[in-house]
Amino acid sequence: MLLVALGIGIVAVIASALLGPKKGSRAKLMAYESGNDPEHGGVGTGQRFPVHFYLVAMLFIIFDIETAFFYPLAVAYQKLIPFAFFEAITFVVLLLVGYVYVLKKKVLEWA
Amino acid sequence: MPDWLATLLISLLKAVLVVLGLLTTFAYMTLIERRLLGRMQLRPGPNRVGPMGLLQPAADAIKSIFKEDLTVTLADKLVYTLAPIIAIGMALTAFGGIPAGPARSLFGENPWVYNLDAGILALLALTSMGVYGIFLGGWASGSKYPMLGALRSSAQMISYELGMGLSILGLLMLVGTTSFQGIVGWQAQNGVLILFQALGFALFLISSFAETNRTPFDLPEAEQEIVAGYLTEYSAIKWALFQMAEYVNMITASAIMATLFFGGWKGPQFLNAVIPGMSDWPIVWLVAKIAFFLFLFIWVRGTLPRLRYDQLMRFGWKLLLPLALANTVVTAAFLAFRGSGGLWFLGVLSFAGLLALLIMSDRVRVLWNQPTVRRPESEAVRAGGD
């Protein structure tokens, strides 16, 4: 399935490369910047962007790991109650402490 | 012909069929979306190319194939080419795991391409791989605006992925399996899961709108705001591949919602009294449910304005995430202490939660509308405003 799906993409890109016209000029191949010469463009030139994106990514990693811990618990839950309930609650509360800390630190604000 | 070769050939055939089916659906989705938006805005929509505009998708496809395929000078050539392929590959692959009927019902074959025990997990993993396509595409363009668009897009998608993953936990607790067949089977016995997980469904629906970058969460490609987001530097078929991936993701999200919350390929049981075996027809019911959700996607696009970016992130983190956790905990508590009572109480609880949310919506909206951080007035003036 993966092979077929990727194959479709590759075939489409190759077909377009073969069929389309190729008349590149300097102006046409310039990066988009409203007609100005691009400034600080280019891959690996160290473009700077807000630290918020790092924070969101880190939070995502933390909470996604939490989700990953939750899946096996959820699937096996009915066999483990009521013991599992208290375990899960403890885990959630610990996480909520971290979550509230993040809220209080105003990490999730984009003002 | 040895057995394994036959199996391989058959699953290859099915994969090709599914991919071609999805691509055709995508093409006609664009047409239907334009026509429907036209209807909603009291205008006809595209109706010139072919009868009722039916050849419009073909015309668009031919045009995008014969367009000049530009690669900007500043771009990273390899990644720039690879990104749309990743996006479309992951989007198409994700759909293959969804069952469209009972086992052996499709001319003696199984109506799915691959079947995994961890079906939902595989599917979530594949859809989140789509983020790579988008981010790499924006990064490899080597220009500022696509880069910003890609950053925004990936931040949005990973944030709402959390809500998505957490909102189905309650469902998994009820069902106790992650395979699609198991979930559909459970619903055939106990009633569709929307009855017991209404809040979870609402959260999942909202997250999947954000995951697929559809209105009201389509900021990554907000054309009036940051040019065209990560798509700015793409032309011809590569651009079309990104669009394709978005629409295919929409179809997949609809299929997941239909399977998880609306009984999947099972039709309503009472119809069996009219025509025996009607609820077991393969494909028919799944397609009907997918079509309903796709209509919902278009309807919402025609209705709602877009959120601002800070509102979007706050909405995801401050409302969706805690609510999904609350939903999980309530379901867990119910299962742990229900005694011998039926499931209906959980359903009532879930609907009550959803209703309370709707009634309280004016109070809740403060959560994402008003930032708690405000820049001091004087500082803003000194910096010459924004």
Short mmCIF file of N, CA, C and O in Angstrom, two decimals, chain B residues 213-314:
data_model
loop_
_atom_site.label_atom_id
_atom_site.label_comp_id
_atom_site.label_asym_id
_atom_site.label_seq_id
_atom_site.Cartn_x
_atom_site.Cartn_y
_atom_site.Cartn_z
N ASN B 213 -6.40 20.87 8.19
CA ASN B 213 -6.24 22.27 7.77
C ASN B 213 -7.47 22.81 7.06
O ASN B 213 -7.35 23.53 6.07
N ARG B 214 -8.64 22.45 7.53
CA ARG B 214 -9.85 22.97 6.91
C ARG B 214 -10.37 24.14 7.74
O ARG B 214 -10.04 24.28 8.91
N THR B 215 -11.19 24.97 7.12
CA THR B 215 -11.84 26.03 7.87
C THR B 215 -12.60 25.41 9.04
O THR B 215 -13.14 24.33 8.88
N PRO B 216 -12.70 26.05 10.18
CA PRO B 216 -12.18 27.37 10.51
C PRO B 216 -10.72 27.37 10.95
O PRO B 216 -10.26 28.35 11.51
N PHE B 217 -10.03 26.28 10.71
CA PHE B 217 -8.63 26.19 11.17
C PHE B 217 -7.65 26.19 10.01
O PHE B 217 -6.63 25.55 10.08
N ASP B 218 -7.96 26.85 8.90
CA ASP B 218 -7.08 26.73 7.73
C ASP B 218 -6.03 27.83 7.68
O ASP B 218 -5.68 28.31 6.62
N LEU B 219 -5.49 28.20 8.86
CA LEU B 219 -4.49 29.26 8.87
C LEU B 219 -3.23 28.96 8.11
O LEU B 219 -2.63 29.85 7.56
N PRO B 220 -2.78 27.70 8.09
CA PRO B 220 -1.52 27.43 7.38
C PRO B 220 -1.58 27.92 5.94
O PRO B 220 -0.57 28.28 5.37
N GLU B 221 -2.76 27.90 5.33
CA GLU B 221 -2.81 28.38 3.95
C GLU B 221 -3.79 29.54 3.81
O GLU B 221 -4.45 29.69 2.80
N ALA B 222 -3.85 30.33 4.87
CA ALA B 222 -4.74 31.48 4.82
C ALA B 222 -4.27 32.43 3.75
O ALA B 222 -3.27 33.12 3.93
N GLU B 223 -4.97 32.47 2.63
CA GLU B 223 -4.40 33.16 1.48
C GLU B 223 -4.40 34.68 1.65
O GLU B 223 -3.65 35.35 0.98
N GLN B 224 -5.21 35.19 2.58
CA GLN B 224 -5.18 36.64 2.76
C GLN B 224 -4.16 37.03 3.82
O GLN B 224 -3.95 38.20 4.07
N GLU B 225 -3.54 36.07 4.47
CA GLU B 225 -2.71 36.42 5.61
C GLU B 225 -1.21 36.26 5.37
O GLU B 225 -0.48 37.22 5.35
N ILE B 226 -0.74 35.03 5.17
CA ILE B 226 0.69 34.88 4.89
C ILE B 226 0.87 34.26 3.52
O ILE B 226 1.29 33.13 3.39
N VAL B 227 0.53 34.99 2.48
CA VAL B 227 0.61 34.51 1.10
C VAL B 227 -0.12 33.18 1.01
O VAL B 227 -1.33 33.16 1.21
N ALA B 228 0.56 32.09 0.76
CA ALA B 228 -0.17 30.83 0.68
C ALA B 228 0.44 29.79 1.59
O ALA B 228 0.38 28.60 1.33
N GLY B 229 1.07 30.22 2.68
CA GLY B 229 1.63 29.26 3.61
C GLY B 229 2.73 28.44 2.97
O GLY B 229 3.50 28.94 2.16
N TYR B 230 2.79 27.18 3.34
CA TYR B 230 3.88 26.33 2.86
C TYR B 230 3.81 26.08 1.37
O TYR B 230 4.74 25.55 0.78
N LEU B 231 2.69 26.44 0.73
CA LEU B 231 2.52 26.15 -0.69
C LEU B 231 3.07 27.25 -1.59
O LEU B 231 3.05 27.11 -2.81
N THR B 232 3.58 28.32 -0.98
CA THR B 232 3.88 29.50 -1.78
C THR B 232 4.77 29.22 -2.98
O THR B 232 4.52 29.70 -4.08
N GLU B 233 5.81 28.40 -2.80
CA GLU B 233 6.79 28.23 -3.87
C GLU B 233 6.51 27.03 -4.76
O GLU B 233 7.35 26.64 -5.55
N TYR B 234 5.36 26.40 -4.61
CA TYR B 234 5.12 25.21 -5.40
C TYR B 234 4.27 25.51 -6.62
O TYR B 234 3.40 26.38 -6.59
N SER B 235 4.54 24.79 -7.70
CA SER B 235 3.73 24.98 -8.90
C SER B 235 3.38 23.61 -9.46
O SER B 235 3.82 22.58 -8.96
N ALA B 236 2.58 23.60 -10.50
CA ALA B 236 2.24 22.39 -11.26
C ALA B 236 1.81 21.24 -10.37
O ALA B 236 1.08 21.41 -9.40
N ILE B 237 2.33 20.05 -10.65
CA ILE B 237 1.78 18.85 -10.03
C ILE B 237 2.16 18.77 -8.56
O ILE B 237 1.44 18.18 -7.76
N LYS B 238 3.29 19.37 -8.16
CA LYS B 238 3.66 19.28 -6.75
C LYS B 238 2.63 20.01 -5.89
O LYS B 238 2.24 19.54 -4.82
N TRP B 239 2.19 21.13 -6.37
CA TRP B 239 1.15 21.87 -5.67
C TRP B 239 -0.12 21.02 -5.60
O TRP B 239 -0.75 20.90 -4.56
N ALA B 240 -0.43 20.38 -6.75
CA ALA B 240 -1.63 19.55 -6.80
C ALA B 240 -1.52 18.38 -5.83
O ALA B 240 -2.51 17.98 -5.21
N LEU B 241 -0.29 17.86 -5.67
CA LEU B 241 -0.12 16.72 -4.75
C LEU B 241 -0.42 17.13 -3.32
O LEU B 241 -1.03 16.39 -2.56
N PHE B 242 0.00 18.34 -2.93
CA PHE B 242 -0.32 18.81 -1.58
C PHE B 242 -1.83 18.95 -1.40
O PHE B 242 -2.39 18.55 -0.38
N GLN B 243 -2.48 19.52 -2.41
CA GLN B 243 -3.94 19.66 -2.32
C GLN B 243 -4.59 18.29 -2.21
O GLN B 243 -5.50 18.08 -1.40
N MET B 244 -4.09 17.36 -3.03
CA MET B 244 -4.60 16.00 -3.01
C MET B 244 -4.48 15.42 -1.61
O MET B 244 -5.42 14.84 -1.09
N ALA B 245 -3.29 15.62 -0.99
CA ALA B 245 -3.07 15.06 0.33
C ALA B 245 -4.08 15.63 1.31
O ALA B 245 -4.64 14.91 2.14
N GLU B 246 -4.36 16.93 1.19
CA GLU B 246 -5.32 17.54 2.11
C GLU B 246 -6.69 16.90 1.96
O GLU B 246 -7.33 16.52 2.94
N TYR B 247 -7.12 16.73 0.71
CA TYR B 247 -8.47 16.19 0.50
C TYR B 247 -8.53 14.72 0.89
O TYR B 247 -9.52 14.25 1.45
N VAL B 248 -7.45 13.98 0.57
CA VAL B 248 -7.44 12.57 0.95
C VAL B 248 -7.48 12.43 2.47
O VAL B 248 -8.16 11.56 3.02
N ASN B 249 -6.76 13.34 3.16
CA ASN B 249 -6.82 13.33 4.62
C ASN B 249 -8.23 13.58 5.11
O ASN B 249 -8.67 13.01 6.11
N MET B 250 -8.95 14.47 4.42
CA MET B 250 -10.34 14.72 4.78
C MET B 250 -11.16 13.44 4.64
O MET B 250 -11.97 13.12 5.52
N ILE B 251 -10.96 12.74 3.53
CA ILE B 251 -11.72 11.51 3.31
C ILE B 251 -11.39 10.50 4.40
O ILE B 251 -12.27 9.84 4.96
N THR B 252 -10.08 10.40 4.72
CA THR B 252 -9.68 9.45 5.75
C THR B 252 -10.28 9.82 7.09
O THR B 252 -10.79 8.96 7.82
N ALA B 253 -10.23 11.12 7.43
CA ALA B 253 -10.79 11.54 8.71
C ALA B 253 -12.28 11.22 8.76
O ALA B 253 -12.79 10.74 9.79
N SER B 254 -12.99 11.44 7.65
CA SER B 254 -14.41 11.09 7.63
C SER B 254 -14.60 9.61 7.85
O SER B 254 -15.50 9.18 8.59
N ALA B 255 -13.74 8.82 7.20
CA ALA B 255 -13.87 7.37 7.34
C ALA B 255 -13.59 6.95 8.77
O ALA B 255 -14.27 6.06 9.31
N ILE B 256 -12.61 7.58 9.43
CA ILE B 256 -12.32 7.21 10.82
C ILE B 256 -13.52 7.55 11.69
O ILE B 256 -13.95 6.75 12.52
N MET B 257 -14.07 8.76 11.50
CA MET B 257 -15.20 9.15 12.34
C MET B 257 -16.37 8.19 12.13
O MET B 257 -17.02 7.77 13.08
N ALA B 258 -16.61 7.83 10.86
CA ALA B 258 -17.71 6.90 10.58
C ALA B 258 -17.46 5.57 11.25
O ALA B 258 -18.36 4.96 11.83
N THR B 259 -16.18 5.11 11.20
CA THR B 259 -15.89 3.78 11.75
C THR B 259 -15.91 3.78 13.27
O THR B 259 -16.45 2.87 13.89
N LEU B 260 -15.33 4.84 13.86
CA LEU B 260 -15.21 4.83 15.32
C LEU B 260 -16.53 5.15 16.01
O LEU B 260 -16.85 4.55 17.03
N PHE B 261 -17.27 6.10 15.48
CA PHE B 261 -18.41 6.60 16.23
C PHE B 261 -19.77 6.26 15.63
O PHE B 261 -20.78 6.36 16.28
N PHE B 262 -19.80 5.88 14.36
CA PHE B 262 -21.10 5.68 13.71
C PHE B 262 -21.29 4.27 13.16
O PHE B 262 -22.03 4.06 12.22
N GLY B 263 -20.60 3.31 13.75
CA GLY B 263 -20.86 1.92 13.37
C GLY B 263 -20.17 1.45 12.11
O GLY B 263 -20.43 0.34 11.66
N GLY B 264 -19.28 2.24 11.52
CA GLY B 264 -18.49 1.80 10.39
C GLY B 264 -19.32 1.28 9.24
O GLY B 264 -20.29 1.91 8.83
N TRP B 265 -18.95 0.08 8.74
CA TRP B 265 -19.65 -0.44 7.56
C TRP B 265 -21.00 -1.05 7.89
O TRP B 265 -21.70 -1.52 7.00
N LYS B 266 -21.36 -1.09 9.16
CA LYS B 266 -22.66 -1.65 9.52
C LYS B 266 -23.76 -0.63 9.28
O LYS B 266 -23.65 0.51 9.72
N GLY B 267 -24.81 -1.05 8.59
CA GLY B 267 -25.94 -0.15 8.41
C GLY B 267 -26.87 -0.24 9.59
O GLY B 267 -26.67 -1.05 10.49
N PRO B 268 -27.90 0.61 9.62
CA PRO B 268 -28.89 0.51 10.70
C PRO B 268 -29.62 -0.84 10.67
O PRO B 268 -30.01 -1.30 9.59
N GLN B 269 -29.77 -1.42 11.86
CA GLN B 269 -30.28 -2.80 11.93
C GLN B 269 -31.75 -2.91 11.50
O GLN B 269 -32.14 -3.91 10.92
N PHE B 270 -32.54 -1.87 11.77
CA PHE B 270 -33.98 -2.02 11.53
C PHE B 270 -34.30 -2.17 10.05
O PHE B 270 -35.34 -2.66 9.68
N LEU B 271 -33.35 -1.76 9.19
CA LEU B 271 -33.59 -1.90 7.76
C LEU B 271 -33.63 -3.35 7.33
O LEU B 271 -34.14 -3.68 6.27
N ASN B 272 -33.06 -4.22 8.19
CA ASN B 272 -33.07 -5.64 7.85
C ASN B 272 -34.48 -6.18 7.73
O ASN B 272 -34.72 -7.19 7.07
N ALA B 273 -35.43 -5.52 8.38
CA ALA B 273 -36.81 -5.97 8.30
C ALA B 273 -37.37 -5.72 6.90
O ALA B 273 -38.23 -6.45 6.42
N VAL B 274 -36.86 -4.68 6.23
CA VAL B 274 -37.35 -4.36 4.89
C VAL B 274 -36.68 -5.26 3.85
O VAL B 274 -37.33 -6.00 3.13
N ILE B 275 -35.37 -5.20 3.80
CA ILE B 275 -34.61 -6.07 2.90
C ILE B 275 -33.62 -6.86 3.76
O ILE B 275 -32.74 -6.26 4.36
N PRO B 276 -33.76 -8.16 3.85
CA PRO B 276 -32.87 -8.94 4.72
C PRO B 276 -31.41 -8.77 4.32
O PRO B 276 -31.08 -8.75 3.14
N GLY B 277 -30.54 -8.63 5.33
CA GLY B 277 -29.11 -8.53 5.07
C GLY B 277 -28.64 -7.17 4.60
O GLY B 277 -27.50 -6.98 4.23
N MET B 278 -29.57 -6.20 4.62
CA MET B 278 -29.24 -4.88 4.09
C MET B 278 -28.13 -4.20 4.88
O MET B 278 -27.31 -3.47 4.32
N SER B 279 -28.09 -4.44 6.21
CA SER B 279 -27.11 -3.73 7.03
C SER B 279 -25.71 -4.28 6.85
O SER B 279 -24.77 -3.73 7.39
N ASP B 280 -25.56 -5.36 6.10
CA ASP B 280 -24.23 -5.95 5.92
C ASP B 280 -23.65 -5.69 4.54
O ASP B 280 -22.60 -6.23 4.21
N TRP B 281 -24.34 -4.93 3.70
CA TRP B 281 -23.78 -4.66 2.38
C TRP B 281 -22.41 -4.03 2.52
O TRP B 281 -22.25 -3.02 3.22
N PRO B 282 -21.42 -4.58 1.84
CA PRO B 282 -20.09 -3.97 1.94
C PRO B 282 -20.06 -2.64 1.21
O PRO B 282 -20.80 -2.44 0.24
N ILE B 283 -19.21 -1.76 1.67
CA ILE B 283 -18.89 -0.48 1.03
C ILE B 283 -20.03 0.53 1.08
O ILE B 283 -19.82 1.68 1.45
N VAL B 284 -21.27 0.09 0.78
CA VAL B 284 -22.38 1.05 0.64
C VAL B 284 -22.49 1.97 1.85
O VAL B 284 -22.47 3.20 1.72
N TRP B 285 -22.55 1.36 3.05
CA TRP B 285 -22.82 2.17 4.24
C TRP B 285 -21.64 3.06 4.57
O TRP B 285 -21.81 4.21 4.95
N LEU B 286 -20.44 2.49 4.40
CA LEU B 286 -19.26 3.31 4.71
C LEU B 286 -19.21 4.53 3.80
O LEU B 286 -18.97 5.65 4.26
N VAL B 287 -19.47 4.30 2.50
CA VAL B 287 -19.42 5.42 1.56
C VAL B 287 -20.48 6.45 1.91
O VAL B 287 -20.23 7.66 1.88
N ALA B 288 -21.66 5.98 2.30
CA ALA B 288 -22.73 6.92 2.66
C ALA B 288 -22.30 7.79 3.84
O ALA B 288 -22.47 9.02 3.83
N LYS B 289 -21.70 7.15 4.84
CA LYS B 289 -21.30 7.92 6.02
C LYS B 289 -20.16 8.88 5.69
O LYS B 289 -20.14 10.02 6.18
N ILE B 290 -19.20 8.40 4.87
CA ILE B 290 -18.10 9.29 4.48
C ILE B 290 -18.65 10.50 3.74
O ILE B 290 -18.25 11.64 4.00
N ALA B 291 -19.61 10.24 2.84
CA ALA B 291 -20.19 11.34 2.06
C ALA B 291 -20.84 12.35 3.00
O ALA B 291 -20.69 13.57 2.81
N PHE B 292 -21.50 11.87 4.03
CA PHE B 292 -22.14 12.78 4.98
C PHE B 292 -21.09 13.68 5.64
O PHE B 292 -21.26 14.90 5.72
N PHE B 293 -19.98 13.08 6.08
CA PHE B 293 -18.97 13.88 6.77
C PHE B 293 -18.29 14.85 5.82
O PHE B 293 -17.95 15.97 6.21
N LEU B 294 -18.08 14.41 4.58
CA LEU B 294 -17.46 15.33 3.62
C LEU B 294 -18.37 16.53 3.40
O LEU B 294 -17.91 17.67 3.30
N PHE B 295 -19.67 16.26 3.34
CA PHE B 295 -20.62 17.37 3.20
C PHE B 295 -20.50 18.30 4.39
O PHE B 295 -20.51 19.53 4.24
N LEU B 296 -20.31 17.71 5.57
CA LEU B 296 -20.17 18.52 6.78
C LEU B 296 -18.94 19.43 6.67
O LEU B 296 -19.00 20.62 7.01
N PHE B 297 -17.84 18.86 6.16
CA PHE B 297 -16.62 19.65 5.99
C PHE B 297 -16.90 20.87 5.10
O PHE B 297 -16.49 21.99 5.40
N ILE B 298 -17.60 20.63 3.99
CA ILE B 298 -17.86 21.71 3.04
C ILE B 298 -18.82 22.73 3.65
O ILE B 298 -18.65 23.94 3.52
N TRP B 299 -19.82 22.22 4.34
CA TRP B 299 -20.83 23.07 4.95
C TRP B 299 -20.17 24.03 5.94
O TRP B 299 -20.44 25.24 5.94
N VAL B 300 -19.30 23.46 6.78
CA VAL B 300 -18.62 24.31 7.77
C VAL B 300 -17.76 25.35 7.07
O VAL B 300 -17.70 26.50 7.47
N ARG B 301 -17.11 24.93 5.97
CA ARG B 301 -16.28 25.90 5.25
C ARG B 301 -17.13 27.05 4.72
O ARG B 301 -16.69 28.20 4.69
N GLY B 302 -18.34 26.73 4.29
CA GLY B 302 -19.20 27.78 3.77
C GLY B 302 -19.79 28.67 4.85
O GLY B 302 -20.38 29.69 4.55
N THR B 303 -19.65 28.28 6.11
CA THR B 303 -20.38 28.96 7.18
C THR B 303 -19.51 29.78 8.12
O THR B 303 -19.88 30.89 8.48
N LEU B 304 -18.37 29.23 8.53
CA LEU B 304 -17.66 29.82 9.67
C LEU B 304 -16.48 30.68 9.23
O LEU B 304 -15.80 30.37 8.25
N PRO B 305 -16.21 31.76 9.96
CA PRO B 305 -15.00 32.53 9.74
C PRO B 305 -13.80 31.81 10.35
O PRO B 305 -13.95 30.87 11.13
N ARG B 306 -12.61 32.30 10.00
CA ARG B 306 -11.39 31.65 10.44
C ARG B 306 -11.00 32.15 11.83
O ARG B 306 -11.30 33.28 12.19
N LEU B 307 -10.33 31.29 12.61
CA LEU B 307 -9.81 31.74 13.90
C LEU B 307 -8.50 32.49 13.68
O LEU B 307 -7.84 32.30 12.67
N ARG B 308 -8.12 33.31 14.65
CA ARG B 308 -6.81 33.93 14.59
C ARG B 308 -5.80 32.92 15.12
O ARG B 308 -6.18 32.01 15.86
N TYR B 309 -4.52 33.11 14.80
CA TYR B 309 -3.59 32.03 15.14
C TYR B 309 -3.46 31.83 16.65
O TYR B 309 -3.45 30.69 17.13
N ASP B 310 -3.39 32.93 17.42
CA ASP B 310 -3.24 32.75 18.86
C ASP B 310 -4.50 32.12 19.46
O ASP B 310 -4.42 31.30 20.37
N GLN B 311 -5.65 32.49 18.89
CA GLN B 311 -6.90 31.87 19.37
C GLN B 311 -6.90 30.38 19.10
O GLN B 311 -7.31 29.57 19.92
N LEU B 312 -6.40 30.06 17.92
CA LEU B 312 -6.36 28.65 17.53
C LEU B 312 -5.53 27.82 18.49
O LEU B 312 -5.97 26.77 18.97
N MET B 313 -4.33 28.32 18.81
CA MET B 313 -3.46 27.55 19.69
C MET B 313 -4.06 27.47 21.09
O MET B 313 -4.02 26.43 21.75
N ARG B 314 -4.64 28.59 21.56
CA ARG B 314 -5.22 28.56 22.89
C ARG B 314 -6.41 27.62 22.94
O ARG B 314 -6.61 26.91 23.92
#
